[in-house]
């Protein structure tokens, strides 16, 4: 048998352990088979019907001996790999490939799904998992023989979106499945994922019945407050407190255990000691509970042992068909009429509104809900994901994506489970619903890049997060960045103008027609430039006239209204005038700052019409700046990952396979780049400065591309742009033009400029290269000569480093 040029994998690849959701929304856990699964495998085969065995055997049923079946649990995880999807402790589905020794990039694949789980979507889920694993192991084509009447398996292949070649019709059809991720395959996988996620989260966010395990008779305890909030919040379903030593809690009948409940609850909240949680979750699985929220602490925050415990808890929940939130969380809230779910111990319950939020910090959630109430910011939903070992932020995004009651999504994110999936989901949602996020590490270039590429509005603090939410929940994003400032005091106006400039906004001069309309209508000494200073004698009528005129000006996109109460003030009349003007022009946002005014937020509410008000004007300007940048991103045509001419992927893979881990010889590095249409050649410097392009493999985010100009620009000014692959043409364009030194490249400084189109294409080719060749751990092109328009770019020197793990490297 010919040994393919791939080193052995570790005895057990933990990276292939993944949670999964089938089409019905059922949760499962997919992992490689282990030697200790031998008896489980025998039991699995024993459950299969004669029909299923015939489809698997492509002919008459021949039951294998148990010792033969047991041998199927022993694989090398490289040339032979089997993945199992679990239902509880049992195997629900199995997929296996065996590499062809004569054609190492081909492998035969077989699928077997237990009869009682067929038609649920296990086949498509396992195909996606085995295709990804095969790609990582150098396999490009999976081959399968299928009986012509096995319609379910044929539909799995044909509906996958992968490039499929099928043999001529006959009793047995031969399929060849190219596992390179095609756009169609990705799109279909996304649709399947979205449907499955929403179905799996319905018992969590719209349950018909809820159990509270660890409910307590004593008020002010967590278990008691959860029950009380469920009842106070108007939950229409059944509430089952579970406590073996209580007959009634918060007026609801209590039960000794989950097994004693009159019906299996959709949702269970667990508020017991950490050591008791695994047993309680197991009882929930046995009772048929569909979703579990673990409020209890004492897991990952305590160290490695606690982290291992919570991961095992998640694996068990997934394999048992349950979704799990937490641990160390404060619960879930859904204020929509279909749910009215207040499954939390928070003393401050949110008022209904159009903002949804996911928070990774349990204690922080308490402060968030209290602060939102004081701001009069209503919520459609709130989920405290805690340690997020199962239900993740990107899954909640997919729930709120289709929720008609949610128009703005807020995220408090500390860690990313799957950054690439987050980016894919966020980029799909952000054009329709703004996503505003706060993350603790402001210096992390990968996080900044991920948010920027996905259209996520990143704020520097929780206060700023809610300031932006207050605007986007009640006013439209501005069509541009031109702002009118209306005031009755010069000092606050000057602060506002400065804050606008710092936020990417401008305060332009008013049009002549607007100034002419304002002069006779306002106070004699009013300044009709911009800012419009109405003087302290201004009345509500003056505010209405000024705001009407400013919003009617085609050169103005938004207005910030400042009101400093004079000695005898009437803020209610001014607030009413602002509301009247805002209602007349709903296409342009209006923000207010009533400095020193108490209770003003209440004055600026009139039914569904709300003008967001801020204590200080700088916050209004910052929020408006975020909204204007978001609108610009949303208005820009979405980019695509283009098909690049002159790419020889097979040649590149062959070169990678011939190399050992570590630095690649210079000649091979040049050949690798040439395989992607990038020539390494010396050249005289161009009209602009030299540049560099680097790639580093981030352990969380994957390949991160950096671009900058050599010398002081990057070294002293830190003027470097970062993006996470894969890059679209829009990403490449924005990356190159986002440098502060970009005027040196496009001719704005008076020179001829450089060939920006060639530079952007080089960025895209590097992105495609590191996506296709995951063995590349680091890459550096330095210097990159930026030549005159039409002359392209010249890479003078290149270095490439291969990782010391993975399927490639080494010719032994």
mmCIF file of N, CA, C and O in Angstrom, residues 58 73 79 236 298 317 371 451 463 480 491 493 620 622 627 670 761:
data_model
loop_
_atom_site.group_PDB
_atom_site.id
_atom_site.type_symbol
_atom_site.label_atom_id
_atom_site.label_comp_id
_atom_site.label_asym_id
_atom_site.label_seq_id
_atom_site.Cartn_x
_atom_site.Cartn_y
_atom_site.Cartn_z
ATOM 1 N N UNK A 58 -25.313 -2.201 -0.258
ATOM 2 C CA UNK A 58 -25.536 -2.158 -1.702
ATOM 3 C C UNK A 58 -25.995 -3.509 -2.243
ATOM 4 O O UNK A 58 -25.610 -3.944 -3.332
ATOM 5 N N UNK A 73 -14.301 0.563 15.069
ATOM 6 C CA UNK A 73 -14.054 1.649 16.030
ATOM 7 C C UNK A 73 -12.585 2.037 16.082
ATOM 8 O O UNK A 73 -12.212 2.958 16.810
ATOM 9 N N UNK A 79 -5.993 8.332 7.156
ATOM 10 C CA UNK A 79 -6.379 7.580 5.967
ATOM 11 C C UNK A 79 -7.750 6.935 6.131
ATOM 12 O O UNK A 79 -8.401 6.598 5.145
ATOM 13 N N UNK A 236 -47.568 32.780 30.153
ATOM 14 C CA UNK A 236 -48.878 32.151 29.962
ATOM 15 C C UNK A 236 -48.852 30.643 30.163
ATOM 16 O O UNK A 236 -49.907 30.028 30.338
ATOM 17 N N UNK A 298 -19.569 28.219 39.917
ATOM 18 C CA UNK A 298 -18.663 27.182 40.374
ATOM 19 C C UNK A 298 -18.132 26.315 39.254
ATOM 20 O O UNK A 298 -17.734 25.171 39.482
ATOM 21 N N UNK A 317 -25.445 17.559 27.189
ATOM 22 C CA UNK A 317 -26.696 18.209 26.785
ATOM 23 C C UNK A 317 -26.904 18.079 25.288
ATOM 24 O O UNK A 317 -28.002 17.749 24.814
ATOM 25 N N UNK A 371 -30.004 49.691 34.325
ATOM 26 C CA UNK A 371 -29.636 50.906 33.603
ATOM 27 C C UNK A 371 -30.597 51.150 32.443
ATOM 28 O O UNK A 371 -31.007 52.283 32.180
ATOM 29 N N UNK A 451 -15.144 43.002 13.558
ATOM 30 C CA UNK A 451 -16.302 43.877 13.668
ATOM 31 C C UNK A 451 -16.429 44.788 12.446
ATOM 32 O O UNK A 451 -17.522 44.983 11.899
ATOM 33 N N UNK A 463 -21.651 52.417 28.531
ATOM 34 C CA UNK A 463 -22.406 53.663 28.426
ATOM 35 C C UNK A 463 -22.589 54.054 26.965
ATOM 36 O O UNK A 463 -23.685 54.404 26.517
ATOM 37 N N UNK A 480 -26.351 60.962 5.870
ATOM 38 C CA UNK A 480 -24.991 61.452 5.667
ATOM 39 C C UNK A 480 -24.410 61.907 6.987
ATOM 40 O O UNK A 480 -24.948 61.627 8.058
ATOM 41 N N UNK A 491 -21.485 77.872 24.796
ATOM 42 C CA UNK A 491 -20.488 76.935 25.307
ATOM 43 C C UNK A 491 -20.788 75.486 24.956
ATOM 44 O O UNK A 491 -19.940 74.794 24.373
ATOM 45 N N UNK A 493 -22.605 74.381 22.633
ATOM 46 C CA UNK A 493 -22.572 74.225 21.180
ATOM 47 C C UNK A 493 -21.138 74.004 20.695
ATOM 48 O O UNK A 493 -20.886 73.177 19.815
ATOM 49 N N UNK A 620 -24.254 62.614 22.534
ATOM 50 C CA UNK A 620 -25.135 62.665 21.370
ATOM 51 C C UNK A 620 -24.325 62.659 20.081
ATOM 52 O O UNK A 620 -24.653 61.936 19.124
ATOM 53 N N UNK A 622 -21.220 61.522 19.621
ATOM 54 C CA UNK A 622 -20.555 60.231 19.447
ATOM 55 C C UNK A 622 -21.530 59.191 18.903
ATOM 56 O O UNK A 622 -21.205 58.423 17.987
ATOM 57 N N UNK A 627 -23.722 56.029 14.159
ATOM 58 C CA UNK A 627 -24.859 55.753 13.278
ATOM 59 C C UNK A 627 -24.561 56.166 11.847
ATOM 60 O O UNK A 627 -24.952 55.464 10.887
ATOM 61 N N UNK A 670 8.779 31.427 -3.588
ATOM 62 C CA UNK A 670 8.503 32.159 -4.824
ATOM 63 C C UNK A 670 7.574 31.353 -5.728
ATOM 64 O O UNK A 670 6.669 31.910 -6.372
ATOM 65 N N UNK A 761 -5.612 43.648 -5.731
ATOM 66 C CA UNK A 761 -5.636 42.281 -6.258
ATOM 67 C C UNK A 761 -4.591 41.414 -5.562
ATOM 68 O O UNK A 761 -4.835 40.233 -5.281
#
